[in-house]
């Protein structure tokens, strides 16, 4: 083999290694994306059944029921809600009325079996997903309010 | 008045940093020795000023000065003294001050230990470091001033985040920052060489010890962080692929690649362009990590504060620093010649593949960390990338890397023979696979992936043994016994072996704990028992205890095996008084063979507790591996080759040969 | 074409996305509640548990609602500003004491001054949920018809007060 051929072989070899590695990475990446849905979307049947995803919102006050190691609670975005069950130890900052994100799968009965429950490690801020769910619910509610009770128009016209 | 003094000191430091950043650089371009001579004194002066400012902030914490907003937000009159000192870097503003202080410490070290380097080169290096420091000082003063007053003063402070009240947290950030910031030295060397056009083997030799030193700190910082998370978060996990962890891991991967490519550049003059690019990337990723953690773009455990101005400032800074460097790189790189030729089967090739694999690994982590952000930015919904992705990718990329680790060090530079290599290594291979099967069988279950990982760990050790035996075997014309020949081995090489041994120990620990760990969540009352992995856990009682700034429910749990009492563990559920947040304080009974890990869940209405009991075989080998890697790095940096002729070589044992036969 | 420009191009692309990501900061998100009726509430006041305030009580005036808590450090940043603002009597400012303990809230006001005409006590954060509060402090401007006209997330700064809130209050006051 001439040096030039060797160099070409080397470049080809390195490129194929990188290409193969990149293909493997992207493949693993695709099968491990965890999407996020709000209780409203789950209600509207937008969430897949039997695939892992995340649901976020607030823990409905008064909904937490413990049965030994299993705990049941309801996650709400203040418009719609979804019942969740989880086995094991909840995170320290899990509280009724606070933001929560659960990761798991939705059963055919509309019941969410969580394998992981995340609560944020900070008193002041919610998990971004939970905040997102609430915001979307706000928009929904605002829309609904807009259709139900026409807002009185201010004298100077609505501002954008 | 002390906070105002600190404020003034920071402003002065900024002025000095600007002088240090501009004049020596201009002097180097115009050949003005008097301007270049300013570099060292201003580096010393800036370090003194920042150190004094840091002392001012520390004193505000120690004296409970709640008229300083940062102190009021991160401390409390009940906080014990060691944590008051750690609280200095417990929040965003203080972390930045620590960052700048570390940068100054590195700069002073460079100024101090660069006597033998050409003046022009040193002036450029110190100037680049000065400019980086100026950027960070400006960032601090404009968006996140640690000395901001709070008038009227708070009666008491909001307390340090309970998560951070842990011995591991006291040392974790400083070490991590030492590593992050340490890469700024390699970066400055690279930029100085690009400007001066003196990228060569000598340049690589100068850069190597600094890069390794930064890498040692970063390894220590990441290891400590993982140990802290394991002990403090109460989940028993040691690595979560949290964005913040990834932010520190990416510079580590690139830094590891840089260490290896510098070796090729020094020995053979090859990979020059690639080495410079890696040096720029390592520091860029350190900055990017700072951006990700501090801007609140990704929220995670550490994103204490989010202020869009901060993120914007860091981003602009990032674009200036990295953009300018890459522009300089694209302008200078074409004129850098290629190094010496090498064959398809050679040490150079194996190091090239090593670099490629590490770069791909870093890219994979970057993708998983930034992709959710990217989708969010495009308004395509919120997603998260689960740990399974990272785990899968890592296993796939690390396997060939570990395989290579057993072969590469035994290869010759320039050209090697396949048949010879195979002959030298066949016994190591047989030994590794046999030992792995034996280990799996002894652990009670043979899982293909685990056995493979174990085989790789043993393979590294076995091939190292082969290498060592070959080098210690008497050769013609060599006198002295085995010990004498041991003495002759260059330290850099022994350091490399030890670091690779650390990787093997780490891989062993990960494989064992991932496969054979067991955990149970059980409901426990006083006098109840549960059995996990052959150990019996009996809850004796739960009592209330008072800490300095918290109250806790403390369980007393007796661990026994075959009727023998082994340990009593006291896991706690703490409520910190100030923020009234619950905190899980796990209790761990630890030895080299296994950890027994108990954490309290929540209390049920009838007084029972949910308790999580975990058995984690060989988990400590993970951190042991990190320590051994560091030890190898330490030994490598102490190689005599890196000493300038002017330093004393008295501390070296007699008979140490300088250059190795690598 | 200089292939050494590739890293620069890749980096600039990344920086662009980071910049876009920054824009997504929750503080910058316009509230969907703007120009919609303020959610109804009925809460006991912080100082006197037996007294209550309803949304309807405040119709016909332009007022400011400021969400705060004694455990919130950022609230302290803006507090002096609010005290000064209430002294100038531009508009009545009502507090919403969010997820707090009564005695803590009262103690805090005692220490730092009380800019509020009155404070709604919301220990569970239920009113906060209706108003889409997801961090403290937040500040709303509500007009005579009971519509939310402005929302600021995070501590109020002198600039926001000067350039956004006060002009808006004057304008709303002028519209009879």
PDB file of C-alpha atoms in Angstrom, chain B residues 347-597:
ATOM      1  CA  UNK B 347      -0.086   4.503  18.491  1.00  0.00           C
ATOM      2  CA  UNK B 348      -1.088   7.652  16.608  1.00  0.00           C
ATOM      3  CA  UNK B 349      -4.044   5.894  15.006  1.00  0.00           C
ATOM      4  CA  UNK B 350      -5.216   4.444  18.296  1.00  0.00           C
ATOM      5  CA  UNK B 351      -5.053   7.886  19.904  1.00  0.00           C
ATOM      6  CA  UNK B 352      -6.908   9.350  16.942  1.00  0.00           C
ATOM      7  CA  UNK B 353      -9.707   6.819  17.411  1.00  0.00           C
ATOM      8  CA  UNK B 354      -9.681   7.539  21.158  1.00  0.00           C
ATOM      9  CA  UNK B 355     -10.178  11.228  20.393  1.00  0.00           C
ATOM     10  CA  UNK B 356     -12.959  10.521  17.924  1.00  0.00           C
ATOM     11  CA  UNK B 357     -14.821   8.346  20.423  1.00  0.00           C
ATOM     12  CA  UNK B 358     -14.504  10.911  23.194  1.00  0.00           C
ATOM     13  CA  UNK B 359     -15.652  13.672  20.859  1.00  0.00           C
ATOM     14  CA  UNK B 360     -18.682  11.620  19.781  1.00  0.00           C
ATOM     15  CA  UNK B 361     -19.473  10.885  23.440  1.00  0.00           C
ATOM     16  CA  UNK B 362     -19.342  14.588  24.193  1.00  0.00           C
ATOM     17  CA  UNK B 363     -21.540  15.314  21.184  1.00  0.00           C
ATOM     18  CA  UNK B 364     -24.065  12.743  22.375  1.00  0.00           C
ATOM     19  CA  UNK B 365     -24.239  14.366  25.810  1.00  0.00           C
ATOM     20  CA  UNK B 366     -24.540  17.799  24.232  1.00  0.00           C
ATOM     21  CA  UNK B 367     -27.369  16.572  22.019  1.00  0.00           C
ATOM     22  CA  UNK B 368     -29.278  15.061  24.937  1.00  0.00           C
ATOM     23  CA  UNK B 369     -28.790  18.177  27.023  1.00  0.00           C
ATOM     24  CA  UNK B 370     -29.624  20.795  24.422  1.00  0.00           C
ATOM     25  CA  UNK B 371     -32.210  19.073  22.237  1.00  0.00           C
ATOM     26  CA  UNK B 372     -35.122  19.708  24.634  1.00  0.00           C
ATOM     27  CA  UNK B 373     -34.077  23.346  24.710  1.00  0.00           C
ATOM     28  CA  UNK B 374     -33.876  23.421  20.929  1.00  0.00           C
ATOM     29  CA  UNK B 375     -37.378  21.986  20.497  1.00  0.00           C
ATOM     30  CA  UNK B 376     -38.688  24.419  23.054  1.00  0.00           C
ATOM     31  CA  UNK B 377     -37.056  27.285  21.206  1.00  0.00           C
ATOM     32  CA  UNK B 378     -38.718  26.196  17.985  1.00  0.00           C
ATOM     33  CA  UNK B 379     -42.054  25.994  19.793  1.00  0.00           C
ATOM     34  CA  UNK B 380     -42.328  22.269  19.093  1.00  0.00           C
ATOM     35  CA  UNK B 381     -43.394  21.229  22.546  1.00  0.00           C
ATOM     36  CA  UNK B 382     -41.640  20.133  25.672  1.00  0.00           C
ATOM     37  CA  UNK B 383     -39.725  16.900  25.886  1.00  0.00           C
ATOM     38  CA  UNK B 384     -37.135  15.409  28.144  1.00  0.00           C
ATOM     39  CA  UNK B 385     -34.408  12.966  27.309  1.00  0.00           C
ATOM     40  CA  UNK B 386     -34.349  10.135  29.789  1.00  0.00           C
ATOM     41  CA  UNK B 387     -31.293   8.618  31.447  1.00  0.00           C
ATOM     42  CA  UNK B 388     -31.781   5.417  29.391  1.00  0.00           C
ATOM     43  CA  UNK B 389     -30.616   7.356  26.330  1.00  0.00           C
ATOM     44  CA  UNK B 390     -27.415   8.458  28.000  1.00  0.00           C
ATOM     45  CA  UNK B 391     -26.838   5.044  29.518  1.00  0.00           C
ATOM     46  CA  UNK B 392     -27.238   3.262  26.190  1.00  0.00           C
ATOM     47  CA  UNK B 393     -25.079   5.672  24.257  1.00  0.00           C
ATOM     48  CA  UNK B 394     -22.402   5.657  26.868  1.00  0.00           C
ATOM     49  CA  UNK B 395     -22.162   1.920  27.056  1.00  0.00           C
ATOM     50  CA  UNK B 396     -21.890   1.750  23.278  1.00  0.00           C
ATOM     51  CA  UNK B 397     -19.157   4.364  23.030  1.00  0.00           C
ATOM     52  CA  UNK B 398     -17.198   3.390  26.112  1.00  0.00           C
ATOM     53  CA  UNK B 399     -16.934  -0.290  25.163  1.00  0.00           C
ATOM     54  CA  UNK B 400     -14.602   0.242  22.170  1.00  0.00           C
ATOM     55  CA  UNK B 401     -12.773   2.928  24.142  1.00  0.00           C
ATOM     56  CA  UNK B 402     -11.990   0.512  26.977  1.00  0.00           C
ATOM     57  CA  UNK B 403     -11.021  -2.123  24.413  1.00  0.00           C
ATOM     58  CA  UNK B 404      -8.595   0.351  22.885  1.00  0.00           C
ATOM     59  CA  UNK B 405      -7.252   1.269  26.301  1.00  0.00           C
ATOM     60  CA  UNK B 406      -5.837  -2.206  26.581  1.00  0.00           C
ATOM     61  CA  UNK B 407      -4.097  -2.053  23.179  1.00  0.00           C
ATOM     62  CA  UNK B 408      -3.083   1.558  22.583  1.00  0.00           C
ATOM     63  CA  UNK B 409      -0.462   1.941  25.315  1.00  0.00           C
ATOM     64  CA  UNK B 410       1.385  -1.149  24.026  1.00  0.00           C
ATOM     65  CA  UNK B 411       1.506   0.071  20.457  1.00  0.00           C
ATOM     66  CA  UNK B 412       4.581   1.634  18.916  1.00  0.00           C
ATOM     67  CA  UNK B 413       4.625   5.103  17.441  1.00  0.00           C
ATOM     68  CA  UNK B 414       4.661   5.405  13.672  1.00  0.00           C
ATOM     69  CA  UNK B 415       4.128   1.764  12.683  1.00  0.00           C
ATOM     70  CA  UNK B 416       3.364  -1.498  14.412  1.00  0.00           C
ATOM     71  CA  UNK B 417       2.846  -5.144  13.469  1.00  0.00           C
ATOM     72  CA  UNK B 418      -0.515  -6.787  14.042  1.00  0.00           C
ATOM     73  CA  UNK B 419       0.961 -10.246  14.540  1.00  0.00           C
ATOM     74  CA  UNK B 420       3.347  -9.030  17.243  1.00  0.00           C
ATOM     75  CA  UNK B 421       0.600  -7.219  19.113  1.00  0.00           C
ATOM     76  CA  UNK B 422      -1.673 -10.253  19.001  1.00  0.00           C
ATOM     77  CA  UNK B 423       1.113 -12.468  20.304  1.00  0.00           C
ATOM     78  CA  UNK B 424       1.865 -10.120  23.188  1.00  0.00           C
ATOM     79  CA  UNK B 425      -1.740  -9.682  24.218  1.00  0.00           C
ATOM     80  CA  UNK B 426      -3.390 -13.077  23.715  1.00  0.00           C
ATOM     81  CA  UNK B 427      -2.888 -14.212  27.334  1.00  0.00           C
ATOM     82  CA  UNK B 428      -4.250 -10.943  28.668  1.00  0.00           C
ATOM     83  CA  UNK B 429      -7.409 -11.485  26.634  1.00  0.00           C
ATOM     84  CA  UNK B 430      -7.918 -15.050  27.853  1.00  0.00           C
ATOM     85  CA  UNK B 431      -7.262 -13.996  31.432  1.00  0.00           C
ATOM     86  CA  UNK B 432      -9.706 -11.073  31.264  1.00  0.00           C
ATOM     87  CA  UNK B 433     -12.588 -13.119  29.867  1.00  0.00           C
ATOM     88  CA  UNK B 434     -11.977 -15.955  32.327  1.00  0.00           C
ATOM     89  CA  UNK B 435     -11.858 -13.610  35.314  1.00  0.00           C
ATOM     90  CA  UNK B 436     -15.029 -11.836  34.178  1.00  0.00           C
ATOM     91  CA  UNK B 437     -16.949 -15.104  33.897  1.00  0.00           C
ATOM     92  CA  UNK B 438     -15.671 -16.141  37.314  1.00  0.00           C
ATOM     93  CA  UNK B 439     -16.752 -12.844  38.888  1.00  0.00           C
ATOM     94  CA  UNK B 440     -20.239 -13.025  37.385  1.00  0.00           C
ATOM     95  CA  UNK B 441     -20.600 -16.595  38.538  1.00  0.00           C
ATOM     96  CA  UNK B 442     -19.488 -15.680  42.056  1.00  0.00           C
ATOM     97  CA  UNK B 443     -21.959 -12.779  42.128  1.00  0.00           C
ATOM     98  CA  UNK B 444     -24.721 -15.265  41.341  1.00  0.00           C
ATOM     99  CA  UNK B 445     -25.876 -14.238  37.886  1.00  0.00           C
ATOM    100  CA  UNK B 446     -24.219 -14.136  34.487  1.00  0.00           C
ATOM    101  CA  UNK B 447     -25.577 -11.221  32.467  1.00  0.00           C
ATOM    102  CA  UNK B 448     -23.916 -10.785  29.066  1.00  0.00           C
ATOM    103  CA  UNK B 449     -23.608  -6.988  29.242  1.00  0.00           C
ATOM    104  CA  UNK B 450     -22.152  -7.086  32.738  1.00  0.00           C
ATOM    105  CA  UNK B 451     -19.721  -9.874  31.960  1.00  0.00           C
ATOM    106  CA  UNK B 452     -18.623  -7.878  28.918  1.00  0.00           C
ATOM    107  CA  UNK B 453     -18.050  -4.757  31.003  1.00  0.00           C
ATOM    108  CA  UNK B 454     -16.136  -6.730  33.622  1.00  0.00           C
ATOM    109  CA  UNK B 455     -14.050  -8.376  30.911  1.00  0.00           C
ATOM    110  CA  UNK B 456     -13.120  -4.930  29.605  1.00  0.00           C
ATOM    111  CA  UNK B 457     -12.112  -3.758  33.068  1.00  0.00           C
ATOM    112  CA  UNK B 458      -9.927  -6.843  33.584  1.00  0.00           C
ATOM    113  CA  UNK B 459      -8.589  -6.510  30.047  1.00  0.00           C
ATOM    114  CA  UNK B 460      -7.169  -3.058  30.821  1.00  0.00           C
ATOM    115  CA  UNK B 461      -5.471  -4.374  33.949  1.00  0.00           C
ATOM    116  CA  UNK B 462      -4.136  -7.504  32.252  1.00  0.00           C
ATOM    117  CA  UNK B 463      -2.665  -5.670  29.285  1.00  0.00           C
ATOM    118  CA  UNK B 464      -1.072  -3.221  31.686  1.00  0.00           C
ATOM    119  CA  UNK B 465       0.514  -6.184  33.419  1.00  0.00           C
ATOM    120  CA  UNK B 466       1.890  -7.401  30.082  1.00  0.00           C
ATOM    121  CA  UNK B 467       3.369  -3.974  29.394  1.00  0.00           C
ATOM    122  CA  UNK B 468       4.946  -3.765  32.833  1.00  0.00           C
ATOM    123  CA  UNK B 469       6.460  -7.263  32.609  1.00  0.00           C
ATOM    124  CA  UNK B 470       8.005  -6.497  29.229  1.00  0.00           C
ATOM    125  CA  UNK B 471       9.559  -3.332  30.548  1.00  0.00           C
ATOM    126  CA  UNK B 472      10.961  -4.901  33.683  1.00  0.00           C
ATOM    127  CA  UNK B 473      12.449  -7.936  31.967  1.00  0.00           C
ATOM    128  CA  UNK B 474      16.245  -7.638  31.885  1.00  0.00           C
ATOM    129  CA  UNK B 475      17.493  -6.494  28.509  1.00  0.00           C
ATOM    130  CA  UNK B 476      20.994  -6.498  27.038  1.00  0.00           C
ATOM    131  CA  UNK B 477      23.246  -3.724  28.272  1.00  0.00           C
ATOM    132  CA  UNK B 478      21.009  -2.917  31.222  1.00  0.00           C
ATOM    133  CA  UNK B 479      22.332  -3.317  34.705  1.00  0.00           C
ATOM    134  CA  UNK B 480      20.549  -3.211  38.024  1.00  0.00           C
ATOM    135  CA  UNK B 481      17.714  -5.321  39.334  1.00  0.00           C
ATOM    136  CA  UNK B 482      14.002  -5.046  38.815  1.00  0.00           C
ATOM    137  CA  UNK B 483      13.746  -2.227  41.352  1.00  0.00           C
ATOM    138  CA  UNK B 484      16.376  -0.219  39.517  1.00  0.00           C
ATOM    139  CA  UNK B 485      14.475  -0.685  36.285  1.00  0.00           C
ATOM    140  CA  UNK B 486      11.242   0.350  38.016  1.00  0.00           C
ATOM    141  CA  UNK B 487      13.035   3.516  38.961  1.00  0.00           C
ATOM    142  CA  UNK B 488      13.887   4.196  35.360  1.00  0.00           C
ATOM    143  CA  UNK B 489      10.290   4.209  34.177  1.00  0.00           C
ATOM    144  CA  UNK B 490       9.245   7.749  33.286  1.00  0.00           C
ATOM    145  CA  UNK B 491       6.675   9.164  35.638  1.00  0.00           C
ATOM    146  CA  UNK B 492       4.376  10.227  32.852  1.00  0.00           C
ATOM    147  CA  UNK B 493       4.069   6.621  31.775  1.00  0.00           C
ATOM    148  CA  UNK B 494       3.443   5.281  35.264  1.00  0.00           C
ATOM    149  CA  UNK B 495       0.893   8.072  35.687  1.00  0.00           C
ATOM    150  CA  UNK B 496      -0.866   6.944  32.526  1.00  0.00           C
ATOM    151  CA  UNK B 497      -1.016   3.363  33.777  1.00  0.00           C
ATOM    152  CA  UNK B 498      -2.437   4.421  37.098  1.00  0.00           C
ATOM    153  CA  UNK B 499      -5.043   6.654  35.469  1.00  0.00           C
ATOM    154  CA  UNK B 500      -6.091   3.772  33.209  1.00  0.00           C
ATOM    155  CA  UNK B 501      -6.238   1.505  36.233  1.00  0.00           C
ATOM    156  CA  UNK B 502      -8.627   4.071  37.750  1.00  0.00           C
ATOM    157  CA  UNK B 503     -10.853   3.779  34.681  1.00  0.00           C
ATOM    158  CA  UNK B 504     -10.829  -0.005  35.063  1.00  0.00           C
ATOM    159  CA  UNK B 505     -11.825   0.236  38.743  1.00  0.00           C
ATOM    160  CA  UNK B 506     -14.554   2.704  37.816  1.00  0.00           C
ATOM    161  CA  UNK B 507     -15.919   0.427  35.093  1.00  0.00           C
ATOM    162  CA  UNK B 508     -15.825  -2.504  37.503  1.00  0.00           C
ATOM    163  CA  UNK B 509     -17.776  -0.562  40.128  1.00  0.00           C
ATOM    164  CA  UNK B 510     -20.392   0.647  37.657  1.00  0.00           C
ATOM    165  CA  UNK B 511     -20.905  -2.819  36.171  1.00  0.00           C
ATOM    166  CA  UNK B 512     -21.291  -4.429  39.583  1.00  0.00           C
ATOM    167  CA  UNK B 513     -23.611  -1.861  41.114  1.00  0.00           C
ATOM    168  CA  UNK B 514     -25.826  -1.525  38.044  1.00  0.00           C
ATOM    169  CA  UNK B 515     -26.361  -5.260  37.807  1.00  0.00           C
ATOM    170  CA  UNK B 516     -26.433  -6.545  41.355  1.00  0.00           C
ATOM    171  CA  UNK B 517     -27.962  -3.710  43.368  1.00  0.00           C
ATOM    172  CA  UNK B 518     -31.285  -4.319  45.094  1.00  0.00           C
ATOM    173  CA  UNK B 519     -33.720  -1.865  46.603  1.00  0.00           C
ATOM    174  CA  UNK B 520     -36.985  -2.120  48.494  1.00  0.00           C
ATOM    175  CA  UNK B 521     -39.524   0.418  49.640  1.00  0.00           C
ATOM    176  CA  UNK B 522     -41.158  -0.951  52.767  1.00  0.00           C
ATOM    177  CA  UNK B 523     -43.605   0.219  55.365  1.00  0.00           C
ATOM    178  CA  UNK B 524     -41.976   0.007  58.790  1.00  0.00           C
ATOM    179  CA  UNK B 525     -43.115   0.403  62.348  1.00  0.00           C
ATOM    180  CA  UNK B 526     -41.099   0.143  65.533  1.00  0.00           C
ATOM    181  CA  UNK B 527     -39.845  -3.428  65.876  1.00  0.00           C
ATOM    182  CA  UNK B 528     -40.650  -4.357  62.270  1.00  0.00           C
ATOM    183  CA  UNK B 529     -37.977  -6.024  60.152  1.00  0.00           C
ATOM    184  CA  UNK B 530     -37.264  -6.433  56.496  1.00  0.00           C
ATOM    185  CA  UNK B 531     -34.776  -8.522  54.583  1.00  0.00           C
ATOM    186  CA  UNK B 532     -32.708  -7.198  51.671  1.00  0.00           C
ATOM    187  CA  UNK B 533     -29.833  -9.065  49.990  1.00  0.00           C
ATOM    188  CA  UNK B 534     -29.335 -11.333  52.986  1.00  0.00           C
ATOM    189  CA  UNK B 535     -29.202  -8.475  55.490  1.00  0.00           C
ATOM    190  CA  UNK B 536     -31.851  -8.036  58.139  1.00  0.00           C
ATOM    191  CA  UNK B 537     -32.993  -4.479  58.905  1.00  0.00           C
ATOM    192  CA  UNK B 538     -34.902  -3.955  62.122  1.00  0.00           C
ATOM    193  CA  UNK B 539     -36.407  -0.613  63.034  1.00  0.00           C
ATOM    194  CA  UNK B 540     -35.904  -0.095  66.757  1.00  0.00           C
ATOM    195  CA  UNK B 541     -37.571   3.274  67.153  1.00  0.00           C
ATOM    196  CA  UNK B 542     -38.219   6.669  65.634  1.00  0.00           C
ATOM    197  CA  UNK B 543     -37.459   9.670  67.800  1.00  0.00           C
ATOM    198  CA  UNK B 544     -37.347  13.422  67.377  1.00  0.00           C
ATOM    199  CA  UNK B 545     -33.937  15.078  67.495  1.00  0.00           C
ATOM    200  CA  UNK B 546     -32.928  18.734  67.406  1.00  0.00           C
ATOM    201  CA  UNK B 547     -30.180  19.955  65.101  1.00  0.00           C
ATOM    202  CA  UNK B 548     -28.598  23.411  65.136  1.00  0.00           C
ATOM    203  CA  UNK B 549     -31.078  24.725  62.551  1.00  0.00           C
ATOM    204  CA  UNK B 550     -33.474  21.854  61.953  1.00  0.00           C
ATOM    205  CA  UNK B 551     -35.649  19.306  63.733  1.00  0.00           C
ATOM    206  CA  UNK B 552     -35.597  15.733  62.554  1.00  0.00           C
ATOM    207  CA  UNK B 553     -37.391  12.451  62.920  1.00  0.00           C
ATOM    208  CA  UNK B 554     -34.556  10.000  63.402  1.00  0.00           C
ATOM    209  CA  UNK B 555     -35.038   6.283  62.972  1.00  0.00           C
ATOM    210  CA  UNK B 556     -32.792   3.813  64.717  1.00  0.00           C
ATOM    211  CA  UNK B 557     -32.255   0.793  62.504  1.00  0.00           C
ATOM    212  CA  UNK B 558     -30.221  -2.271  63.400  1.00  0.00           C
ATOM    213  CA  UNK B 559     -28.585  -4.180  60.581  1.00  0.00           C
ATOM    214  CA  UNK B 560     -27.726  -7.818  61.166  1.00  0.00           C
ATOM    215  CA  UNK B 561     -26.630 -10.794  59.136  1.00  0.00           C
ATOM    216  CA  UNK B 562     -27.042 -14.398  60.308  1.00  0.00           C
ATOM    217  CA  UNK B 563     -27.999 -13.108  63.754  1.00  0.00           C
ATOM    218  CA  UNK B 564     -24.809 -10.994  63.984  1.00  0.00           C
ATOM    219  CA  UNK B 565     -25.381  -7.291  64.616  1.00  0.00           C
ATOM    220  CA  UNK B 566     -23.335  -5.355  62.031  1.00  0.00           C
ATOM    221  CA  UNK B 567     -24.329  -1.735  62.445  1.00  0.00           C
ATOM    222  CA  UNK B 568     -26.920   0.663  63.744  1.00  0.00           C
ATOM    223  CA  UNK B 569     -27.983   3.279  61.252  1.00  0.00           C
ATOM    224  CA  UNK B 570     -29.780   6.536  61.922  1.00  0.00           C
ATOM    225  CA  UNK B 571     -31.486   7.913  58.815  1.00  0.00           C
ATOM    226  CA  UNK B 572     -33.307  11.204  59.326  1.00  0.00           C
ATOM    227  CA  UNK B 573     -36.130  13.193  57.856  1.00  0.00           C
ATOM    228  CA  UNK B 574     -35.189  16.778  58.624  1.00  0.00           C
ATOM    229  CA  UNK B 575     -37.293  19.895  58.587  1.00  0.00           C
ATOM    230  CA  UNK B 576     -35.109  22.973  58.315  1.00  0.00           C
ATOM    231  CA  UNK B 577     -36.584  25.714  60.449  1.00  0.00           C
ATOM    232  CA  UNK B 578     -36.126  28.683  58.182  1.00  0.00           C
ATOM    233  CA  UNK B 579     -37.443  27.411  54.869  1.00  0.00           C
ATOM    234  CA  UNK B 580     -39.504  24.638  56.496  1.00  0.00           C
ATOM    235  CA  UNK B 581     -38.525  22.245  53.725  1.00  0.00           C
ATOM    236  CA  UNK B 582     -38.270  18.559  54.449  1.00  0.00           C
ATOM    237  CA  UNK B 583     -34.901  16.996  53.664  1.00  0.00           C
ATOM    238  CA  UNK B 584     -33.965  13.361  53.565  1.00  0.00           C
ATOM    239  CA  UNK B 585     -30.724  12.520  55.285  1.00  0.00           C
ATOM    240  CA  UNK B 586     -29.813   8.988  54.289  1.00  0.00           C
ATOM    241  CA  UNK B 587     -27.751   6.735  56.530  1.00  0.00           C
ATOM    242  CA  UNK B 588     -25.102   4.606  54.874  1.00  0.00           C
ATOM    243  CA  UNK B 589     -23.068   1.707  56.189  1.00  0.00           C
ATOM    244  CA  UNK B 590     -20.173   1.594  53.816  1.00  0.00           C
ATOM    245  CA  UNK B 591     -17.244  -0.654  53.030  1.00  0.00           C
ATOM    246  CA  UNK B 592     -15.277  -1.661  49.956  1.00  0.00           C
ATOM    247  CA  UNK B 593     -17.571  -4.577  49.173  1.00  0.00           C
ATOM    248  CA  UNK B 594     -20.957  -2.926  49.488  1.00  0.00           C
ATOM    249  CA  UNK B 595     -23.025  -0.040  50.822  1.00  0.00           C
ATOM    250  CA  UNK B 596     -26.206  -0.442  52.827  1.00  0.00           C
ATOM    251  CA  UNK B 597     -28.252   2.642  52.181  1.00  0.00           C
TER     252      UNK B 597
END
